[in-house]
Each structure stands twice: as C-alpha cells, then as structure tokens.
CSV table of C-alpha atoms and ligand atoms in Angstrom, one decimal:
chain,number,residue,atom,x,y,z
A,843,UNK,CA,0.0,0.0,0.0
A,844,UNK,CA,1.2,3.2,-0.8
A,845,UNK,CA,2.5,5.7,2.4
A,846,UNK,CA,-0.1,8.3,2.0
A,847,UNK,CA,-3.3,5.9,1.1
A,848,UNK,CA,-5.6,5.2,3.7
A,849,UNK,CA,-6.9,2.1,4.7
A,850,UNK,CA,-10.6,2.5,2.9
A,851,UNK,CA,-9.0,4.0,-0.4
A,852,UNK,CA,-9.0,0.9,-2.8
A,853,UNK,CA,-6.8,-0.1,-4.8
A,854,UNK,CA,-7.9,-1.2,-8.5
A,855,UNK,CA,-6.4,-2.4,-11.5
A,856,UNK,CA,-7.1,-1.2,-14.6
A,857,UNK,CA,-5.6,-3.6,-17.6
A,858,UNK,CA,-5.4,-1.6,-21.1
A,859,UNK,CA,-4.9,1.4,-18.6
A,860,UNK,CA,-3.2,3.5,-21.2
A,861,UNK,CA,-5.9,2.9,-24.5
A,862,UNK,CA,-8.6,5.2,-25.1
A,863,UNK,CA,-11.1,3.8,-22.3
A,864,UNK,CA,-8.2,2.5,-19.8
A,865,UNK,CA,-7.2,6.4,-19.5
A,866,UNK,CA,-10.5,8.0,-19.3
A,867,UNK,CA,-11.0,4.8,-16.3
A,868,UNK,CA,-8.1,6.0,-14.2
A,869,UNK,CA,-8.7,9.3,-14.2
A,870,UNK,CA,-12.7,9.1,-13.2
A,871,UNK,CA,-11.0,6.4,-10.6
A,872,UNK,CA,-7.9,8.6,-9.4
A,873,UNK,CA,-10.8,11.6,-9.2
A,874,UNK,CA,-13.0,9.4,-7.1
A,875,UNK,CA,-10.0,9.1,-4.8
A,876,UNK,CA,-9.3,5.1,-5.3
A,877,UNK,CA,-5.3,3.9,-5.7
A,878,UNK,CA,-5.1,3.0,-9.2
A,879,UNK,CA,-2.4,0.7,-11.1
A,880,UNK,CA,-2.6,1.1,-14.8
A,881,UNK,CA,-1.2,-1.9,-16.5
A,882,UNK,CA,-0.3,-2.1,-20.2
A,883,UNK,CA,1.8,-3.5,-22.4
A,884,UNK,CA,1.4,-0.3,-24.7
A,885,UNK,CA,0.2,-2.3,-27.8
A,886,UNK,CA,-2.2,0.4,-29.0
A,887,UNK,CA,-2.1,2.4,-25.7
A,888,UNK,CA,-0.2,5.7,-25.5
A,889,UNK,CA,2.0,7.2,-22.5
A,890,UNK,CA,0.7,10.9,-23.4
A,891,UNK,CA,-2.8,9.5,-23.1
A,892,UNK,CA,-1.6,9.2,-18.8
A,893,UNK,CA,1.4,11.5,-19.0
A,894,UNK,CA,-1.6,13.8,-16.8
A,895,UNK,CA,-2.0,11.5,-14.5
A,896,UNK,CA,1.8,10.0,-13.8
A,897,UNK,CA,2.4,12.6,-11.2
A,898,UNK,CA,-0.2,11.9,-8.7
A,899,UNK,CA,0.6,9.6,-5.8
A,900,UNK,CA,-1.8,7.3,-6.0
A,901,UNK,CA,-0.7,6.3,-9.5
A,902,UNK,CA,1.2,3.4,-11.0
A,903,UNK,CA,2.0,2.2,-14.0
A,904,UNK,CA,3.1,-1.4,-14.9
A,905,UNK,CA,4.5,-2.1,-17.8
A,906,UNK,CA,3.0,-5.7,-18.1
A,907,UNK,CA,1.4,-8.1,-20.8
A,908,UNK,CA,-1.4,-9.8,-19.6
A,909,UNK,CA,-0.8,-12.9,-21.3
A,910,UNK,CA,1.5,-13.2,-18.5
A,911,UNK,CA,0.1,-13.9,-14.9
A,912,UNK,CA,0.4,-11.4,-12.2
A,913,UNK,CA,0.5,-11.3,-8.4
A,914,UNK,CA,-0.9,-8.2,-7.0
A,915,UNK,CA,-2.7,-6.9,-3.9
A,916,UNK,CA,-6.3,-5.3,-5.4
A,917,UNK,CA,-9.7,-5.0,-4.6
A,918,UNK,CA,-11.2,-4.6,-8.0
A,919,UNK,CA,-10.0,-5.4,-11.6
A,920,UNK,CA,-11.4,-3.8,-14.8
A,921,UNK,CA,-9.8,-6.0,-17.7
A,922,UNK,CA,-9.8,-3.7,-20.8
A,923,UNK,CA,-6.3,-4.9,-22.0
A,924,UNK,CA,-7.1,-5.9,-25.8
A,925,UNK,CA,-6.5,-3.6,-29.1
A,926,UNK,CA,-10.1,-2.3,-29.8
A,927,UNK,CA,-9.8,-1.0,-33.8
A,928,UNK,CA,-10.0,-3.8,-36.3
A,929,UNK,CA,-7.1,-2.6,-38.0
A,930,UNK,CA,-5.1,-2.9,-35.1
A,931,UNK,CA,-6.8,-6.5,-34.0
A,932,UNK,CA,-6.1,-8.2,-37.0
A,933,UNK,CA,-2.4,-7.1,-37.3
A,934,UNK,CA,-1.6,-9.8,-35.1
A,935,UNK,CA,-4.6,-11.7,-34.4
A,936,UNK,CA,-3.0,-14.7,-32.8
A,937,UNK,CA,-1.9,-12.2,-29.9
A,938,UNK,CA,-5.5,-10.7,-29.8
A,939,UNK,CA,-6.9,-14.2,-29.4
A,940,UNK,CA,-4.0,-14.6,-26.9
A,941,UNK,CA,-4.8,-11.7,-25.3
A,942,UNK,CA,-9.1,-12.2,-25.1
A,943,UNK,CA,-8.4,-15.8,-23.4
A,944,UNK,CA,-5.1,-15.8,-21.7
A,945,UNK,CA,-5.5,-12.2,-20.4
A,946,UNK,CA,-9.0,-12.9,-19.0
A,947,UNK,CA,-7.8,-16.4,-17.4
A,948,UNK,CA,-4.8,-14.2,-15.6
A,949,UNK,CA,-7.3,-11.8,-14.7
A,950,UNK,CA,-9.7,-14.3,-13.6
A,951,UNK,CA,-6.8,-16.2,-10.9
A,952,UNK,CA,-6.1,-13.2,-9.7
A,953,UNK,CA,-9.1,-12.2,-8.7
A,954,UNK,CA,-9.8,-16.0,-7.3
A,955,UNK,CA,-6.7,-15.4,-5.4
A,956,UNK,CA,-7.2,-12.2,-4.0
A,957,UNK,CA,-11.1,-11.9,-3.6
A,958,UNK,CA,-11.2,-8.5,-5.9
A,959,UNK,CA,-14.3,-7.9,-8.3
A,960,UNK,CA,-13.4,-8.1,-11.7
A,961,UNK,CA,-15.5,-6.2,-14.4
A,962,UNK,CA,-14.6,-7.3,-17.9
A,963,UNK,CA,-15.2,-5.1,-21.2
A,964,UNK,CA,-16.7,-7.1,-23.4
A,965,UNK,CA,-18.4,-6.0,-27.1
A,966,UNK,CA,-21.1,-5.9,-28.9
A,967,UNK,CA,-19.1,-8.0,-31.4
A,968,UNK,CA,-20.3,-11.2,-29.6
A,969,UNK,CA,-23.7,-10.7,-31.5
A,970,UNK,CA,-21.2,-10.6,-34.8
A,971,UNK,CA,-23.8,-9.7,-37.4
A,972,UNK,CA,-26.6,-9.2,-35.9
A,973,UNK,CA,-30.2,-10.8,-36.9
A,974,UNK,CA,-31.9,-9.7,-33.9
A,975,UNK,CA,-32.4,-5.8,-33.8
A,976,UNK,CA,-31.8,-3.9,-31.1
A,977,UNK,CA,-29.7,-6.7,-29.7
A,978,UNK,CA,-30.5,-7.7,-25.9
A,979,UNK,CA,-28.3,-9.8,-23.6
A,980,UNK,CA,-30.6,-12.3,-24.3
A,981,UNK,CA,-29.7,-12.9,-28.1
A,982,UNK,CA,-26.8,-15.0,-29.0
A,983,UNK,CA,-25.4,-13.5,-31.7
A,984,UNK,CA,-24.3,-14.7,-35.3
A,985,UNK,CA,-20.7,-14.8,-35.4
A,986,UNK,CA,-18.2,-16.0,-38.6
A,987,UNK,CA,-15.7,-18.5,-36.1
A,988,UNK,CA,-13.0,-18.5,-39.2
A,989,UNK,CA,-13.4,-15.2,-40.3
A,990,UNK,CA,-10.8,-12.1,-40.3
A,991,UNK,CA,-12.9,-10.7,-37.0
A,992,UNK,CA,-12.8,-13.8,-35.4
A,993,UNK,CA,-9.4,-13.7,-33.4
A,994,UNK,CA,-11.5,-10.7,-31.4
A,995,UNK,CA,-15.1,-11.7,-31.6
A,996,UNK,CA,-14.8,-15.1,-30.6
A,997,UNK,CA,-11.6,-14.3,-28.4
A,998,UNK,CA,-14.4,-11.8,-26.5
A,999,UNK,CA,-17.2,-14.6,-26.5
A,1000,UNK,CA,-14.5,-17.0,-25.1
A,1001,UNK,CA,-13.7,-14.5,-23.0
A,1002,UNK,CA,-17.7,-13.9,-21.4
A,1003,UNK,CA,-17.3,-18.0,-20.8
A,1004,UNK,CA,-13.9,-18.0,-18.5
A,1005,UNK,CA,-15.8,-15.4,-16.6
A,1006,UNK,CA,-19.0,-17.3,-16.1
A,1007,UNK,CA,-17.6,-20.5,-15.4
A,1008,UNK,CA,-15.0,-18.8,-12.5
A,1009,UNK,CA,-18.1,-17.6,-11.4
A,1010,UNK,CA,-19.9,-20.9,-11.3
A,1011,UNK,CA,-17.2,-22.8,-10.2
A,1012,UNK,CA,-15.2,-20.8,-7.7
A,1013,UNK,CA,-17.9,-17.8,-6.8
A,1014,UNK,CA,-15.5,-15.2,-8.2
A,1015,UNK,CA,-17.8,-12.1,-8.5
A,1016,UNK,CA,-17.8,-11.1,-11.8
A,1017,UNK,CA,-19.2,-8.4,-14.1
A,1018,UNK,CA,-19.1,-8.4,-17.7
A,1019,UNK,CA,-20.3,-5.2,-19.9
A,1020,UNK,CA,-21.0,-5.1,-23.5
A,1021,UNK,CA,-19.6,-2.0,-24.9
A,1022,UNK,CA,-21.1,-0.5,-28.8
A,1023,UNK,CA,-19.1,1.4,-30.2
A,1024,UNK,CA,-17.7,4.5,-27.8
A,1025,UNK,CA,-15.6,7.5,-29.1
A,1026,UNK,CA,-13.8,10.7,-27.5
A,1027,UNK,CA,-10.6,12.1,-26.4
A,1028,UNK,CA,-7.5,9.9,-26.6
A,1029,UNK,CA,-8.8,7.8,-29.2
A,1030,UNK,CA,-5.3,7.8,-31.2
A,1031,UNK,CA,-5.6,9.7,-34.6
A,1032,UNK,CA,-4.3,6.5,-36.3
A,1033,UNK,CA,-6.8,4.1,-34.7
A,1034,UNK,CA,-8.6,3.4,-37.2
A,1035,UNK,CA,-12.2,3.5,-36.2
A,1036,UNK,CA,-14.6,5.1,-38.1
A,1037,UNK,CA,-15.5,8.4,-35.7
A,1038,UNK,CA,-11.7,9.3,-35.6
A,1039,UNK,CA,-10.7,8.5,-39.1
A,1040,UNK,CA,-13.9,10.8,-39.6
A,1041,UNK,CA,-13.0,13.9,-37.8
A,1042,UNK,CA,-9.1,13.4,-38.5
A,1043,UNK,CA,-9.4,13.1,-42.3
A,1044,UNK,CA,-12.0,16.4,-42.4
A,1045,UNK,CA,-9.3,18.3,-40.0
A,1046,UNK,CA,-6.5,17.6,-42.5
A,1047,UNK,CA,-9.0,18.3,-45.5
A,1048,UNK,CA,-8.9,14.8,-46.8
A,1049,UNK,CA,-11.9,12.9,-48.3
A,1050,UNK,CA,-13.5,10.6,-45.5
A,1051,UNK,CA,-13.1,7.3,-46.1
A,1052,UNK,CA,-16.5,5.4,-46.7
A,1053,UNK,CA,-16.4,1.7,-46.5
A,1054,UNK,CA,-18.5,0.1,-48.8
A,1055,UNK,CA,-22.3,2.2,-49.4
A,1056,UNK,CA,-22.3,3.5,-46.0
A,1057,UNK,CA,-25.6,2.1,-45.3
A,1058,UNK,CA,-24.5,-0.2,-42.8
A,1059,UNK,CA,-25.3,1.3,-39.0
A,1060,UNK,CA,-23.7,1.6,-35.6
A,1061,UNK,CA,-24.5,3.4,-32.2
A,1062,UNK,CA,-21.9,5.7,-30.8
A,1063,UNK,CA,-21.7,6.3,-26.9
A,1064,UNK,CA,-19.7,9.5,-25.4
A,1065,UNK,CA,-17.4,8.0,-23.3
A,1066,UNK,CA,-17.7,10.1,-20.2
A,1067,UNK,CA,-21.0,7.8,-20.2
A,1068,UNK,CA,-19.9,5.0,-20.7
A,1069,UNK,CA,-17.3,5.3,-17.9
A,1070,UNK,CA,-20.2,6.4,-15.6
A,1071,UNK,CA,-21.9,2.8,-17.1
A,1072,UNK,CA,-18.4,0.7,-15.9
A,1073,UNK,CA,-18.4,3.1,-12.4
A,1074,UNK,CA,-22.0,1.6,-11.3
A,1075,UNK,CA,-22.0,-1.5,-12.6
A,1076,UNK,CA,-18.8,-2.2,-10.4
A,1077,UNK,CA,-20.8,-0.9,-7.4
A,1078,UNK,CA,-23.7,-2.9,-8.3
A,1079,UNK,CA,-24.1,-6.0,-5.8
A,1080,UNK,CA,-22.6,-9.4,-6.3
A,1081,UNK,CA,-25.6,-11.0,-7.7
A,1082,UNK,CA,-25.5,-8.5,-10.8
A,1083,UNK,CA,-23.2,-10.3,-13.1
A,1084,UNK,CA,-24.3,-8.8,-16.3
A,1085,UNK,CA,-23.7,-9.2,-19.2
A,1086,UNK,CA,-25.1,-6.0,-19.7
A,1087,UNK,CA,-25.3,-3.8,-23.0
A,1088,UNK,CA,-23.4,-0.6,-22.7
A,1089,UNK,CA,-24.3,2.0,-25.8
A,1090,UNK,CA,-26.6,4.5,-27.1
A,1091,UNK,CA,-29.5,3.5,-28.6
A,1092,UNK,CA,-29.7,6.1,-31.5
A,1093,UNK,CA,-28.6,4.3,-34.4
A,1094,UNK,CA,-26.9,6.1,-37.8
A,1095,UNK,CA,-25.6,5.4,-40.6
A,1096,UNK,CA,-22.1,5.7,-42.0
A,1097,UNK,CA,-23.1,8.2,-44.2
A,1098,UNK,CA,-24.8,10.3,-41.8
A,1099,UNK,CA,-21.8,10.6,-39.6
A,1100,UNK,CA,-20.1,11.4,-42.0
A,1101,UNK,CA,-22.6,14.2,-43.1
A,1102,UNK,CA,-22.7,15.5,-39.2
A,1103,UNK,CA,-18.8,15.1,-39.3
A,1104,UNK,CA,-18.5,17.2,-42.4
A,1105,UNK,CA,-21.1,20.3,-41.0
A,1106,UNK,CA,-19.5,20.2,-37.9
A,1107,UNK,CA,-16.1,20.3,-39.0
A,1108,UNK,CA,-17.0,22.5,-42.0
A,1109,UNK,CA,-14.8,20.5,-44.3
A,1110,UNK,CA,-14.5,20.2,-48.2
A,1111,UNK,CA,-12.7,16.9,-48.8
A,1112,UNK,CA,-15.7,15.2,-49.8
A,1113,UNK,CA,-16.1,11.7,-49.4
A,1114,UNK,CA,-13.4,8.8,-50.7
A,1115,UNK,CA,-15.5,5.1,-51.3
A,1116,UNK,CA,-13.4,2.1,-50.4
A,1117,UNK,CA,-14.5,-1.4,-50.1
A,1118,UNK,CA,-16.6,-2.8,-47.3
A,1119,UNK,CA,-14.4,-5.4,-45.3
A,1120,UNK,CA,-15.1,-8.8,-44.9
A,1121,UNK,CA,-18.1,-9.7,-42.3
A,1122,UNK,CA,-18.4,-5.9,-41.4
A,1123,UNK,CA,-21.8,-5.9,-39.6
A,1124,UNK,CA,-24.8,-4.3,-41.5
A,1125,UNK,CA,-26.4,-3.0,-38.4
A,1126,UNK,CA,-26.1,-2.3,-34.8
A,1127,UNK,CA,-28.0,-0.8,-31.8
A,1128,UNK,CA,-28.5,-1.5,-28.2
A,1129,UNK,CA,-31.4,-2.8,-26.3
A,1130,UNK,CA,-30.1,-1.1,-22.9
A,1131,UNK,CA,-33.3,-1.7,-21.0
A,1132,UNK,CA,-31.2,-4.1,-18.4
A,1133,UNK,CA,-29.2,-1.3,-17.7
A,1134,UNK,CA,-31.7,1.7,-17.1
A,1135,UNK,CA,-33.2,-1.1,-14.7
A,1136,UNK,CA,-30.2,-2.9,-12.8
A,1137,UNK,CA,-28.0,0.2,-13.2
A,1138,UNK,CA,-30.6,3.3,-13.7
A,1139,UNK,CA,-28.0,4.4,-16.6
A,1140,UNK,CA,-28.6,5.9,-19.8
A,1141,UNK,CA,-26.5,8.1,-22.1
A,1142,UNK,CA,-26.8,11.5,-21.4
A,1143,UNK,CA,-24.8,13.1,-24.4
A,1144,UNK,CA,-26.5,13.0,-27.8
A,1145,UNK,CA,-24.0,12.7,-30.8
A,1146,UNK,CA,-23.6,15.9,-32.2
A,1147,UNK,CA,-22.6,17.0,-28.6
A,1148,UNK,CA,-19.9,14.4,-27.8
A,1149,UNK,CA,-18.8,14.6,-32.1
A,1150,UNK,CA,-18.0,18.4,-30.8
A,1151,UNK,CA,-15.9,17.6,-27.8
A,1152,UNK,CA,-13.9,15.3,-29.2
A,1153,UNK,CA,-13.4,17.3,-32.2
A,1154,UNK,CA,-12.4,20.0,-29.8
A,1155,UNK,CA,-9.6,16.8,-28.8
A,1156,UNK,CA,-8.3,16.2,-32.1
A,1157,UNK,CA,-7.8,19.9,-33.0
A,1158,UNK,CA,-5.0,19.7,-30.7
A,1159,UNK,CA,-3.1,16.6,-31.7
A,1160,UNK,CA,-3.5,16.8,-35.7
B,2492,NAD,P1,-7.5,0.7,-27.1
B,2492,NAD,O1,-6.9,-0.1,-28.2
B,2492,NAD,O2,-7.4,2.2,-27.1
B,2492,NAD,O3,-7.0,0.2,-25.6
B,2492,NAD,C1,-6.6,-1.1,-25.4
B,2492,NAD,C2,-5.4,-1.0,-24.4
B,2492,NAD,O4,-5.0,-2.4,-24.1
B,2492,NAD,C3,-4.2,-0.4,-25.0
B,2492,NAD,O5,-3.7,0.5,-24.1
B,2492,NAD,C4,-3.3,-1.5,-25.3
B,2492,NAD,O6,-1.9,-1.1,-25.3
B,2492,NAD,C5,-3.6,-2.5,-24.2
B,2492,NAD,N1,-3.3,-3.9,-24.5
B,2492,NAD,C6,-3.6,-4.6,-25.6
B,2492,NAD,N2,-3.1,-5.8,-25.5
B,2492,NAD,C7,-2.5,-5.9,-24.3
B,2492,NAD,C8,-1.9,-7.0,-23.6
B,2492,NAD,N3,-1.7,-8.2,-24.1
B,2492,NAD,N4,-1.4,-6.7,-22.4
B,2492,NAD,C9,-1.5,-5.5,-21.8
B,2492,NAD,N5,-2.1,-4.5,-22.4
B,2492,NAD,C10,-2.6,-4.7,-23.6
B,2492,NAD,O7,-9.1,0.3,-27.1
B,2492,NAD,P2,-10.3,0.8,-26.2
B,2492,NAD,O8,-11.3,1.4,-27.2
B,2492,NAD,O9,-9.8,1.6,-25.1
B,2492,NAD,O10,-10.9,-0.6,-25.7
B,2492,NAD,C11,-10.7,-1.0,-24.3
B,2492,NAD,C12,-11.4,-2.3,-24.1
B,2492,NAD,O11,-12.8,-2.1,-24.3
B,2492,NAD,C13,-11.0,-3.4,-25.0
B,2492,NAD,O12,-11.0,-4.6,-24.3
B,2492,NAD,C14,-12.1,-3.5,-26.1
B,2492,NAD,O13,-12.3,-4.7,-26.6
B,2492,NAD,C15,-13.3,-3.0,-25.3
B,2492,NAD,N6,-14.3,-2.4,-26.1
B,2492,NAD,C16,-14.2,-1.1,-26.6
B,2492,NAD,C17,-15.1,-0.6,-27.4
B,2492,NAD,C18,-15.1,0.8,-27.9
B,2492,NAD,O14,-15.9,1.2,-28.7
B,2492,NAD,N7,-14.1,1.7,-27.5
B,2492,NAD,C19,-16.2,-1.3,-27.8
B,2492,NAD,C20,-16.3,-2.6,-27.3
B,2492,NAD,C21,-15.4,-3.2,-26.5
B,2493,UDP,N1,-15.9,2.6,-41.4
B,2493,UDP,C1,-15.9,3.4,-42.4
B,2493,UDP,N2,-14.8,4.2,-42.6
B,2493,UDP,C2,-13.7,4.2,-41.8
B,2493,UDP,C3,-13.7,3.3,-40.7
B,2493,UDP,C4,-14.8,2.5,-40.5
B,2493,UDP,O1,-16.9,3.5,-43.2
B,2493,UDP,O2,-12.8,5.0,-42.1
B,2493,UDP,C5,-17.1,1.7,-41.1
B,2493,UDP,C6,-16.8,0.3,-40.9
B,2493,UDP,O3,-16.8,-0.4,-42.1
B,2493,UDP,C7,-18.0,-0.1,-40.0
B,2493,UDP,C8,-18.3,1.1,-39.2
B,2493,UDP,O4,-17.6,2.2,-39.9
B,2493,UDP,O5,-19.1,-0.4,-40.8
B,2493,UDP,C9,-17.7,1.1,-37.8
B,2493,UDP,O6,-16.3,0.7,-37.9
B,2493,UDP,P1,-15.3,0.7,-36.7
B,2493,UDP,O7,-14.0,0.2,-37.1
B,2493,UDP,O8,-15.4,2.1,-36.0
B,2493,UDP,O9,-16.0,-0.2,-35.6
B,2493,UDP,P2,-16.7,-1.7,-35.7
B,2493,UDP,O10,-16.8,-2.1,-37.1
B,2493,UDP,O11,-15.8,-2.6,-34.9
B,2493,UDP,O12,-18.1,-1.5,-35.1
C-alpha cells in the first residue's frame, strides 16, 4: 500500500490502462480518490494519453502483458487490455486471441486469489452480425468462427465464458459489460475506427473514407458515459453479473456521420468510397433496457454534442 493511502482508499487495476477507455477509467478512478495501477503493455495504448496522471501519488504504471500472470494486492479489476480497432486487432490476431483468453484467465486467478471484483469489457461483437435488432443480452449473436474478426469476436465470446464458469465454479464475483461502439478524447488519430478516421481526415481536409455504401449502422456512446456505465456497474451488488449492453440506442448510418462530421467540421474533402471489409456488420444498436433497470444508466450526451468535444480533442493533436 502506498505511504499516503488510507486504509478505505482501494486499490484497483485497470488492464489496457493507457488505451482510449483505460485512461478515461483511471482518471474518473484517481478523481473518485481510489489507488489505481494502470497496466499495459502499450500495444495500442499511448504514455501521453496518462502523462496527466503519472504525477499523482496514487498512480502506477506497470509495464506488463497480460498474457502473462500477475501477483498483485487489489480490490477490484477492470480488464480492458485488448487492441479495440479492427485494424489494429487483426495485425496480429493470434496475440489478440492470446490476449481475449489468456488475459481474462490471468485476470480471472487473480481475482480468485485475492477476492477483488473483476469487471470485464466485453463487445457488442459477440452478436457478430446481428439478426436480432436492437440486440439484448438475451440474443446470441451470429458470429463467422473462421473469419478475419474472429481472433476478437470469438476471443471476446470466449472470454464472457472463463468469466461465467470462475463464477460458477469458484464464486469469483464477476461483471461483464457489452460496450457499442464509444468515441472521444484519446482515441489515437491513427486508430482506425470510423469516428476518428472521420474527424481526422475532415481536420487535415482529406476525403472521408466510406467503406463500402455507408448504409451499414452503428450506435456511438460518449465515453464520459460509458465510464459512468463501468463506475456503477462495479458498485452494483454481487448477484449482478451482467452481461449488460453498454451503448446509445440512437442508431446512424455511416453516411450520416459522416454528413454531421463534415457540418460540424466545415470540411470540403468530400467523401473517398473504399470497399466494405469482410463480415463488417450491417447494423447495430442496443437494447439497454437491463441497464436503465439494474443500473438506472442511460447516455446523457447526444451525438452531435460528444462529435463536438472530441473534435475539440483532435484539433490539438492533428
Ligand atoms: P484501445 O486499443 O485504445 O485500448 C486497449 C489497451 O489495451 C491499449 O492501451 C493496449 O496497449 C492495451 N493492450 C492490448 N493488448 C494488451 C496486452 N496483451 N497486455 C496488456 N495491455 C494490452 O481500445 P479501447 O477502445 O480503449 O478498448 C478498451 C477495451 O474495451 C478493449 O478490451 C475493447 O475490446 C473493449 N471495447 C471497446 C469498445 C469501444 O468502442 N471503445 C467497444 C467494445 C469493447
Ligand atoms: N468505417 C468506415 N470508414 C472508416 C472506418 C470504418 O466507413 O474509415 C465503417 C466500418 O466499415 C464499419 C463502421 O464504420 O461499418 C464502424 O467501424 P469501426 O471500425 O469504427 O467499428 P466496428 O466495425 O468494430 O463497429
């Protein structure tokens, strides 16, 4: 325990501490006045996105890969250690498979070993494309097992079953949270996803890059929300295990982000078509009535709001 912590300040892991939602995690955790250790092994995470944070006491970093196991002292575990974009999944999508399963096991013992809660972030990839729309918890997705997504959808799915069964068979107290797709501030400018390929390419007055007929739809959280989503999930009681869809159920299309990209951004680079990749999934949108019930969480930020803000971000680093 750190000198200056006091005995009912906990002390929480974050794994993937340094990614987009890792960073955003330890600060909302540091500001709630918890001791945080950020573990990463910097795979797609980025020391400037906790270069703020590195001064404060009840900091750490650990420069770690969590295909390796760990012994630590913690009370609760968010495992978000996993590259997020596909781009950056299916570089090396034996380590991403690696890294769903083996991380999550590592995860899993130490929280068998140290009594911690361990939250994990899973996706809305494990309903791969979707036939059931909205999706709720319920459905069990349709998912390619040999295709170029697989390494991270079925990595994810594996992933949700280490976590049940160390729940059914050892009583570890899990929680497991289905993210859709979340933007914002220290998203890196070469991630890769579509809402910061977006506002970078109209910032550098380049054509947006529109996969395939840009019909195909996805619902895009503000991540200040979906942190608050993580915060209470955690502090729900044991016998919430989830999962539980994390997201915003207003649903667009390609196209029209791109459209409220463009007017926000006032850009002129028009639009650049490429081809749609393989099993990209047609449509997407939350049924999040588990978590205005268990939780009493919604999104609060609407998209045109959070587009703004994290706009605001990217002005800075491009
Ligand atoms: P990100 O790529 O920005 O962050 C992932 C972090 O994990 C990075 O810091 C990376 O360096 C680290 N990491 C990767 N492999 C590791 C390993 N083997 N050992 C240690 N660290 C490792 O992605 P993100 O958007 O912040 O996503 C965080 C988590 O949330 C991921 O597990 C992702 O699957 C999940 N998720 C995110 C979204 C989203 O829309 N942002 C949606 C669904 C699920
Ligand atoms: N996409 C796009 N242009 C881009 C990046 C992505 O049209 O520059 C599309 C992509 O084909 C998908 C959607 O945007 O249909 C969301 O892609 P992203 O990689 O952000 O997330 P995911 O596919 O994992 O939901």
């Amino acid at each position: 325990m750190n000198a200056i912590d006091s005995p009912s300040k906990k002390r929480i892991l974050v794994t993937g501490g340094a990614g987009f939602l890792g960073s955003h995690l330890c600060t909302r955790l540091l500001a709630d006045g918890n001791h945080v250790i950020c573990l990463d092994n910097f795979y797609t995470g980025s020391p400037d996105n906790i270069r703020s944070l590195v001064r404060t006491p009840a900091f750490e970093v650990i420069d770690h890969d969590v295909t390796s196991p760990i012994d630590l002292q913690v009370d609760e575990i968010y495992n978000l250690a996993c590259p997020a974009s596909p781009i950056h999944y299916q570089r090396a999508p034996l380590q991403t498979l690696k890294t769903c399963f083996m991380g999550a096991m590592n995860m899993l013992e130490l929280a068998q070993a140290t009594g911690a809660k361990i939250l994990q972030a899973s996706t809305s990839e494990v309903y791969g494309d979707p036939h059931v729309h909205p999706q709720p918890e319920t459905y069990w997705g349709h998912v390619n097992p040999i295709g170029v997504r697989s390494c991270y959808d079925e990595g994810k799915r594996a992933a949700e079953t280490l976590f049940f069964d160390y729940h059914r068979q050892f009583g570890v107290r899990i929680k497991v949270a289905r993210i859709f797709n979340t933007y914002g501030p220290n998203m890196r400018p070469d991630d890769g996803r579509v809402v910061s390929n977006f506002i970078v390419q109209a910032l550098r007055g380049e054509g947006l890059t529109i996969y395939g007929d840009g019909t195909q739809t996805r619902s895009f959280c503000y991540v200040d929300d979906l942190i608050e989503g993580f915060i209470r999930l955690m502090a729900s009681d044991d016998t919430v295990t989830g999962p539980i869809n994390l997201g915003t159920p207003a649903e667009f299309t390609m196209r029209e982000l791109a459209e409220l990209t463009t007017s926000l951004i006032g850009s002129t680079g028009g639009i650049l078509h490429l081809p749609l990749p393989a099993d990209d999934p047609t449509q997407r949108k939350p049924d999040i009535s588990r978590a205005r019930e268990v939780l009493g969480w919604q999104p609060t930020v609407a998209l045109e709001a959070g587009l703004a803000r994290t706009i605001e971000y990217f002005r800075g680093v491009v």
